[in-house]
Amino acid sequence: MKAISVKEASCLKGTIAIQGSKNTVLPIIAATILTSGISVIYNCPDIIDVHVMCELLNCLNIRTCYKEHTLTIDTNDAAYNSLPYELTGRLRSSVLMLGAMLARWGRAEIGMPGGCTIGTRPIDIHLEGFSKMNVDIEEYGDCLRCKTFYMQGCDFVLRYPSVGATENLLLAACGAKGRTVLRGAAKEPEIIELCNYLVSLGILIDGIGTDVLVIKGTGCIGCSDYVNVYDRIVAGTYLLMSCGIPADIRLTGIDEIHYIRNVLRVCAGLGLNVVRLEHYLHIQSSGIVCPGDFATGIYPEFPTDLLPMLITVLTKAMGESSVTETVFENRFAVVSELRRLGARVNVNGNRVYIDGNDKLTGHTVKATDLRQGAAMVTAGLMASGYTTITDTSFIQRGYEDIVGDLKGVGAVLEYI
Ligand code: EPZ
């Protein structure tokens, strides 16, 4: 399954059930390392990153069983081991094993994390926080060795509200002696969900949803089940896609609607009509897109993960638009591929300028990362004729079944 062929869509009509959140469930899976017993995670998406995360747990003698969106994790026989780069290098969230393993065993030796190529993605804030907790860190080749004889709670200021660093330090703080204060912490929904899960395990956390988190560690703890929330980026993908193509769609599974408030606001500005009904969001559009100037930002601003989708849809806008990226320094792979389809798009610094009024023309384009790949599928639906998207395994890292979802609303596309 290396390529997807997409035909231009004249209209999208039907229902899409939004899958469980990738970026919420991955830290929760890492957090189960702190527990002893059997935990069940419901609404767990069937995506490559989840399965690699399970393989990492298996290296620690933790048993996992995935069946029909339910992940059962048995940590009764958990045992320390190092984690090989062959696995850790396959996803970003493998770095969270550090915090969880330090909390449980006071040591962790893991390969460097991988993840989408959207910037340099350093982990200096994670490591600076661990150092403050009295952890010795050694980097050698592709690996990191962390060790502490006495992990100490600390008062730490994150120089940037990194999502991953906040998650990692939260996990480590669960095993630290005394109180840890994280200032300048990320406030993304994924952090709130992780905090709530840790609280359900018996950890005391104050300030949930704010940028100051106070954690009282208690070490290895009991178990708790978790019902995963919907994936706000997948929901945003289909909302933005519906701006660029005439649509009449029901999105189900969106419970915490405030997690996508800003995305809904941007989509409304682009021309999308959204009505919230009891069990679904009803979205309708004429496919006519209004231009505008936009910027990504940390939550609750417009998410960086939807930047490629937004740029793609704006190629059709009736006028000039711009999108400024403020989170990652290299997230513009979408630009060169859109140009192959005939779009007039230019990058200047961290801003992309889009000359609208374009009709894209089908061609062969490449998926270069997860979200850019989803944007290429959208571009294929908007472009005349047929578009082939290669390297689509990136998309399967985070979208459970983008082809099935879109076939369900009448799109013509298939794996080739
Ligand atoms: C998470 O990545 C998400 N990944 C990303 O989604 C998302 O784009 C990002 O948060 C921002 O919302 C997962 O949750 C698995 P960061 P993360 O640490 O944690 C700099 C997707 O498509 N930084 O908040 O890696 C960093 O370079 C993915 O699902 C440091 O300088 O993001 C970046 O510029 C892609 N030092 C900024 O902070 C550090 O130690 C934000 O990174 C850490 C980060």
XYZ file of C-alpha atoms and ligand atoms in Angstrom:
460
model
C 0.000 0.000 0.000
C 2.453 2.605 -1.177
C 0.269 4.956 -3.246
C -3.277 6.311 -3.359
C -5.047 7.286 -6.569
C -7.630 10.066 -6.071
C -10.238 11.328 -8.528
C -11.531 14.901 -8.468
C -14.618 15.076 -6.241
C -17.620 17.153 -7.217
C -19.331 16.757 -3.836
C -18.827 14.942 -0.519
C -21.960 13.649 1.174
C -22.460 11.220 4.064
C -21.123 10.475 7.543
C -17.586 10.203 8.907
C -16.956 8.768 12.385
C -13.934 10.549 13.845
C -11.322 8.117 15.188
C -9.721 8.245 18.629
C -6.874 10.688 19.144
C -3.326 9.616 18.270
C -1.511 12.304 20.215
C -3.634 11.724 23.317
C -3.395 7.963 23.437
C 0.383 7.678 22.880
C 1.320 9.442 26.180
C -1.399 7.461 27.981
C 0.136 4.234 26.687
C 3.539 5.412 27.993
C 1.919 6.283 31.333
C 0.757 2.698 31.864
C 4.414 1.875 32.611
C 3.780 3.531 35.987
C 0.970 1.110 36.814
C 0.881 -2.458 38.073
C -2.037 -4.526 36.863
C -4.306 -4.551 33.831
C -5.524 -1.338 32.139
C -7.914 -1.033 29.238
C -7.843 1.857 26.768
C -11.027 2.287 24.746
C -11.408 4.119 21.422
C -7.732 3.502 20.675
C -7.037 4.183 16.980
C -5.753 1.357 14.777
C -2.686 3.210 13.503
C 0.979 2.324 13.054
C 2.192 4.602 15.882
C -0.031 2.821 18.427
C 1.293 -0.575 17.357
C 4.934 0.556 17.563
C 4.264 1.984 21.031
C 2.900 -1.449 22.042
C 6.066 -3.098 20.701
C 8.069 -0.763 22.943
C 5.992 -1.872 25.951
C 6.554 -5.500 24.945
C 10.323 -4.867 25.241
C 9.634 -4.128 28.931
C 7.802 -7.434 29.364
C 4.476 -5.601 29.353
C 1.798 -7.575 27.529
C -0.506 -5.786 25.097
C -3.576 -6.992 23.242
C -5.234 -4.814 20.585
C -8.703 -5.746 19.383
C -11.391 -3.609 17.773
C -10.166 -0.273 19.112
C -9.639 -1.642 22.604
C -6.090 -1.908 23.910
C -5.477 -4.041 26.983
C -2.157 -3.532 28.766
C -0.921 -5.920 31.455
C 2.010 -4.528 33.457
C 2.046 -7.270 36.127
C 5.381 -8.675 34.945
C 6.950 -5.394 33.788
C 10.746 -5.570 33.871
C 13.412 -3.017 33.016
C 15.097 -3.278 29.638
C 16.705 -0.914 27.154
C 14.688 0.184 24.113
C 16.301 -0.197 20.685
C 16.638 2.628 18.159
C 14.990 0.378 15.512
C 11.722 0.947 17.412
C 12.199 4.331 19.113
C 13.332 5.863 15.804
C 9.958 5.073 14.262
C 7.954 7.647 16.212
C 8.288 10.823 18.223
C 6.349 9.647 21.265
C 8.954 6.980 22.045
C 10.767 9.795 23.888
C 7.989 9.626 26.526
C 9.302 6.224 27.574
C 12.118 8.171 29.246
C 9.884 9.967 31.746
C 7.784 6.887 32.492
C 10.787 4.553 32.874
C 12.618 7.031 35.102
C 9.534 7.268 37.310
C 9.285 3.493 37.592
C 12.895 2.273 37.576
C 15.021 5.388 38.037
C 16.788 4.628 34.774
C 16.153 4.446 31.051
C 18.329 3.618 28.089
C 16.554 4.266 24.841
C 17.279 5.005 21.191
C 16.626 8.535 19.966
C 13.010 9.321 18.974
C 11.938 9.675 15.351
C 8.761 11.297 14.037
C 7.758 13.507 11.157
C 10.470 15.624 9.518
C 9.013 19.054 10.155
C 11.950 20.746 11.881
C 14.982 19.883 13.961
C 12.768 18.802 16.877
C 15.349 18.929 19.690
C 14.617 17.428 23.123
C 16.740 19.856 25.137
C 13.793 21.034 27.267
C 12.951 17.433 28.202
C 16.561 16.784 29.221
C 16.979 20.091 31.044
C 13.916 19.220 33.151
C 15.232 15.724 33.910
C 18.583 17.234 34.985
C 16.748 19.456 37.423
C 15.158 16.313 38.835
C 18.626 14.963 39.596
C 18.868 12.667 36.557
C 22.291 12.035 34.956
C 22.066 12.019 31.178
C 24.538 10.604 28.712
C 24.135 10.737 24.943
C 26.027 8.196 22.850
C 25.426 7.705 19.138
C 21.722 7.175 18.534
C 21.020 6.465 22.207
C 20.325 8.200 25.498
C 21.232 6.817 28.889
C 19.459 8.395 31.889
C 19.970 7.388 35.498
C 19.097 8.690 38.935
C 19.572 7.304 42.425
C 17.093 9.747 43.877
C 14.702 11.554 41.578
C 13.888 14.834 43.210
C 10.824 16.993 42.571
C 11.835 20.439 41.339
C 10.609 23.861 40.243
C 11.236 24.066 36.503
C 10.464 26.754 33.926
C 10.004 25.452 30.364
C 11.527 28.032 28.023
C 8.864 27.046 25.441
C 5.532 25.276 26.154
C 6.615 22.069 24.434
C 3.882 19.435 24.356
C 6.290 16.487 24.481
C 8.499 18.000 27.217
C 5.467 18.778 29.394
C 4.235 15.183 28.980
C 7.665 13.692 29.685
C 8.237 15.803 32.792
C 4.716 15.072 34.054
C 5.449 11.346 33.774
C 8.821 11.643 35.492
C 7.339 13.809 38.262
C 4.974 10.957 39.173
C 8.013 9.047 40.470
C 9.936 11.992 41.944
C 10.211 12.608 45.659
C 8.198 15.592 46.783
C 6.537 18.238 44.685
C 7.350 19.181 41.077
C 6.256 22.529 39.670
C 6.260 22.916 35.869
C 5.977 26.558 34.832
C 5.294 27.585 31.241
C 3.807 24.138 30.594
C 1.831 23.306 27.432
C -1.960 23.495 27.765
C -2.976 21.369 24.770
C -5.959 18.995 25.208
C -3.464 16.102 25.105
C -1.882 17.453 28.322
C -5.254 17.847 30.018
C -6.190 14.265 29.120
C -2.843 12.929 30.380
C -3.198 14.855 33.660
C -6.720 13.537 34.166
C -5.521 9.996 33.521
C -2.646 10.375 36.016
C -5.102 11.758 38.569
C -7.296 8.685 38.009
C -4.213 6.617 38.943
C -3.877 8.463 42.251
C -1.320 11.169 41.370
C -2.112 14.623 42.776
C -1.965 17.370 40.136
C -2.987 20.980 40.575
C -3.403 23.537 37.788
C -4.695 21.178 35.089
C -5.435 23.218 31.944
C -3.133 26.068 33.025
C 0.548 26.687 32.314
C 1.580 25.928 35.913
C 1.275 22.282 36.858
C 2.029 21.099 40.374
C 2.581 17.354 40.697
C 2.945 15.316 43.850
C 4.692 12.065 42.969
C 3.728 8.780 44.544
C 5.767 6.299 42.488
C 4.333 3.079 41.077
C 0.567 3.168 41.278
C -2.676 1.293 40.668
C -4.483 0.909 37.358
C -7.252 2.766 35.650
C -9.079 2.357 32.364
C -9.214 5.241 29.911
C -11.716 6.222 27.226
C -9.810 8.080 24.528
C -11.151 11.348 23.116
C -11.688 11.975 19.396
C -8.753 13.063 17.267
C -9.048 16.836 16.947
C -6.567 16.937 14.042
C -8.420 14.255 12.070
C -11.670 16.154 12.722
C -9.936 19.356 11.572
C -8.689 17.572 8.446
C -12.229 16.719 7.357
C -13.576 20.137 8.352
C -10.953 21.932 6.248
C -11.352 19.477 3.379
C -15.061 20.291 3.349
C -14.250 23.975 2.871
C -12.547 23.267 -0.462
C -15.071 20.789 -1.873
C -18.877 21.143 -1.951
C -19.971 19.086 1.052
C -22.877 17.933 3.165
C -21.330 15.779 5.884
C -22.068 14.548 9.384
C -19.054 14.175 11.683
C -19.748 11.870 14.620
C -17.699 11.184 17.748
C -16.845 14.819 18.513
C -17.625 15.126 22.207
C -15.355 17.824 23.671
C -16.153 20.389 20.968
C -14.140 23.148 22.664
C -10.954 21.276 21.660
C -11.602 22.406 18.055
C -13.161 25.822 18.689
C -10.464 27.731 16.829
C -10.515 25.334 13.885
C -14.279 25.807 13.618
C -13.802 29.587 13.730
C -11.260 29.473 10.876
C -13.468 27.119 8.827
C -16.465 29.423 9.315
C -14.333 32.294 7.974
C -13.404 30.200 4.946
C -17.106 29.673 4.202
C -18.072 26.474 6.020
C -21.456 26.228 7.674
C -21.360 24.108 10.850
C -24.349 23.186 12.981
C -23.916 21.262 16.207
C -26.648 18.695 16.749
C -27.033 16.253 19.608
C -25.000 13.367 18.173
C -23.010 14.942 15.353
C -21.703 18.069 13.644
C -23.528 18.841 10.433
C -21.212 20.597 7.986
C -22.207 22.087 4.665
C -20.254 24.051 2.108
C -20.546 25.315 -1.436
C -16.828 24.727 -2.010
C -16.264 28.462 -2.466
C -13.372 29.529 -0.224
C -12.873 33.034 1.219
C -9.238 34.219 1.386
C -7.613 35.484 4.583
C -4.454 35.824 6.657
C -3.896 33.115 9.244
C -1.306 31.997 11.774
C -0.710 28.766 13.645
C 0.049 28.802 17.352
C 0.021 26.901 20.583
C -3.360 25.796 21.918
C -5.969 27.274 21.842
C -4.713 28.926 18.630
C -4.974 27.277 15.208
C -2.931 24.015 15.327
C 0.293 23.701 13.357
C -0.734 20.160 12.389
C -3.481 21.611 10.186
C -1.227 24.098 8.398
C -0.744 21.892 5.280
C -4.517 21.410 4.994
C -5.211 25.117 5.342
C -2.647 26.071 2.673
C -4.108 23.460 0.317
C -7.669 24.718 0.684
C -6.562 28.345 0.241
C -5.235 27.574 -3.264
C -8.880 27.724 -4.241
C -9.746 30.948 -2.395
C -11.077 33.933 -4.305
C -7.982 36.113 -3.753
C -4.630 36.171 -1.966
C -4.036 34.566 1.425
C -1.158 33.977 3.798
C -0.436 31.498 6.553
C 2.296 32.068 9.164
C 3.799 29.071 10.944
C 4.980 29.823 14.481
C 5.696 26.377 15.951
C 7.997 24.386 13.636
C 10.667 25.834 11.375
C 10.312 23.423 8.454
C 6.710 22.556 7.861
C 6.355 23.703 4.264
C 6.858 20.458 2.330
C 3.273 20.917 1.167
C 4.323 23.928 -0.941
C 6.530 22.178 -3.506
C 4.001 19.370 -3.991
C 1.115 21.821 -4.457
C 3.204 23.582 -7.111
C 3.351 20.291 -9.020
C -0.429 20.510 -9.190
C -0.211 24.033 -10.575
C -0.748 26.065 -7.396
C 0.889 29.475 -7.063
C 2.306 29.219 -3.558
C 5.482 30.833 -2.189
C 7.372 30.656 1.080
C 9.079 33.660 2.630
C 10.604 32.990 6.039
C 7.920 31.395 8.172
C 5.069 32.696 6.012
C 3.415 31.109 2.989
C 1.691 33.300 0.401
C -1.062 31.698 -1.613
C -2.424 33.189 -4.841
C -5.939 31.860 -4.933
C -8.344 31.377 -7.825
C -6.440 28.276 -8.859
C -7.830 25.094 -10.245
C -5.338 22.379 -9.336
C -4.488 19.825 -12.024
C -4.032 16.147 -11.160
C -0.440 14.852 -11.138
C 1.812 12.580 -9.065
C 2.804 14.016 -5.699
C 4.569 12.677 -2.649
C 3.487 12.347 0.971
C 6.463 13.597 2.981
C 4.917 13.443 6.454
C 1.657 12.547 8.127
C -0.295 15.808 7.905
C 1.195 16.922 4.594
C 0.111 13.500 3.260
C -3.492 14.123 4.315
C -3.278 17.533 2.637
C -2.149 15.823 -0.587
C -5.256 13.612 -0.490
C -7.341 16.782 -0.147
C -5.456 18.378 -3.040
C -6.216 15.267 -5.106
C -9.931 15.631 -4.405
C -9.772 19.304 -5.432
C -7.623 18.788 -8.561
C -8.998 18.020 -12.004
C -8.635 14.444 -13.224
C -6.619 11.973 -11.199
C -3.845 12.548 -8.642
C -1.494 9.860 -7.383
C -0.008 10.258 -3.924
C 3.084 8.157 -3.266
C 4.705 7.176 0.065
C 1.350 7.003 1.806
C 2.614 4.901 4.729
C 3.226 8.267 6.446
C -0.526 8.848 6.414
C -1.227 5.495 8.059
C 0.875 6.553 11.034
C -2.009 8.745 12.146
C -5.099 8.262 9.980
C -6.760 4.941 10.595
C -8.546 4.689 7.255
C -8.524 7.917 5.253
C -9.473 6.045 2.073
C -12.442 4.292 3.739
C -13.600 7.513 5.448
C -13.643 9.384 2.149
C -15.220 6.556 0.145
C -18.001 6.694 2.756
C -18.783 10.262 1.675
C -18.720 9.451 -2.028
C -15.098 10.196 -2.964
C -13.424 8.002 -5.561
C -9.983 6.914 -4.380
C -8.081 3.683 -3.837
C -4.763 2.176 -2.852
C -2.726 1.168 -5.896
C 3.532 17.338 19.459
O 4.874 17.257 19.011
C 2.706 16.569 18.464
N 3.188 15.201 18.395
C 2.814 17.220 17.089
O 1.956 16.527 16.190
C 2.369 18.667 17.187
O 2.602 19.296 15.944
C 3.180 19.387 18.257
O 3.076 18.688 19.522
C 2.714 20.819 18.491
O 1.360 20.838 18.825
C 2.788 14.306 19.287
O 2.032 14.603 20.208
C 3.264 12.926 19.119
P 6.634 20.310 20.800
P 6.078 17.652 19.964
O 7.613 19.661 21.707
O 5.748 17.283 21.350
C 10.495 23.033 20.026
C 1.429 15.149 14.339
O 1.379 15.374 13.113
N 11.129 22.230 21.086
O 5.523 21.087 21.388
O 7.303 17.127 19.366
C 10.295 22.215 18.757
O 11.469 22.181 17.979
C 2.569 15.701 15.165
O 0.578 14.467 14.937
C 12.401 22.572 21.523
O 13.022 23.531 21.042
O 6.039 19.231 19.804
C 9.155 22.919 18.091
O 9.623 24.012 17.363
C 3.592 16.386 14.333
N 12.992 21.792 22.491
C 8.318 23.411 19.270
O 9.183 23.362 20.413
C 12.349 20.740 23.052
O 12.930 20.096 23.945
C 7.077 22.566 19.544
O 7.445 21.225 19.791
C 11.067 20.409 22.611
C 10.469 21.169 21.615
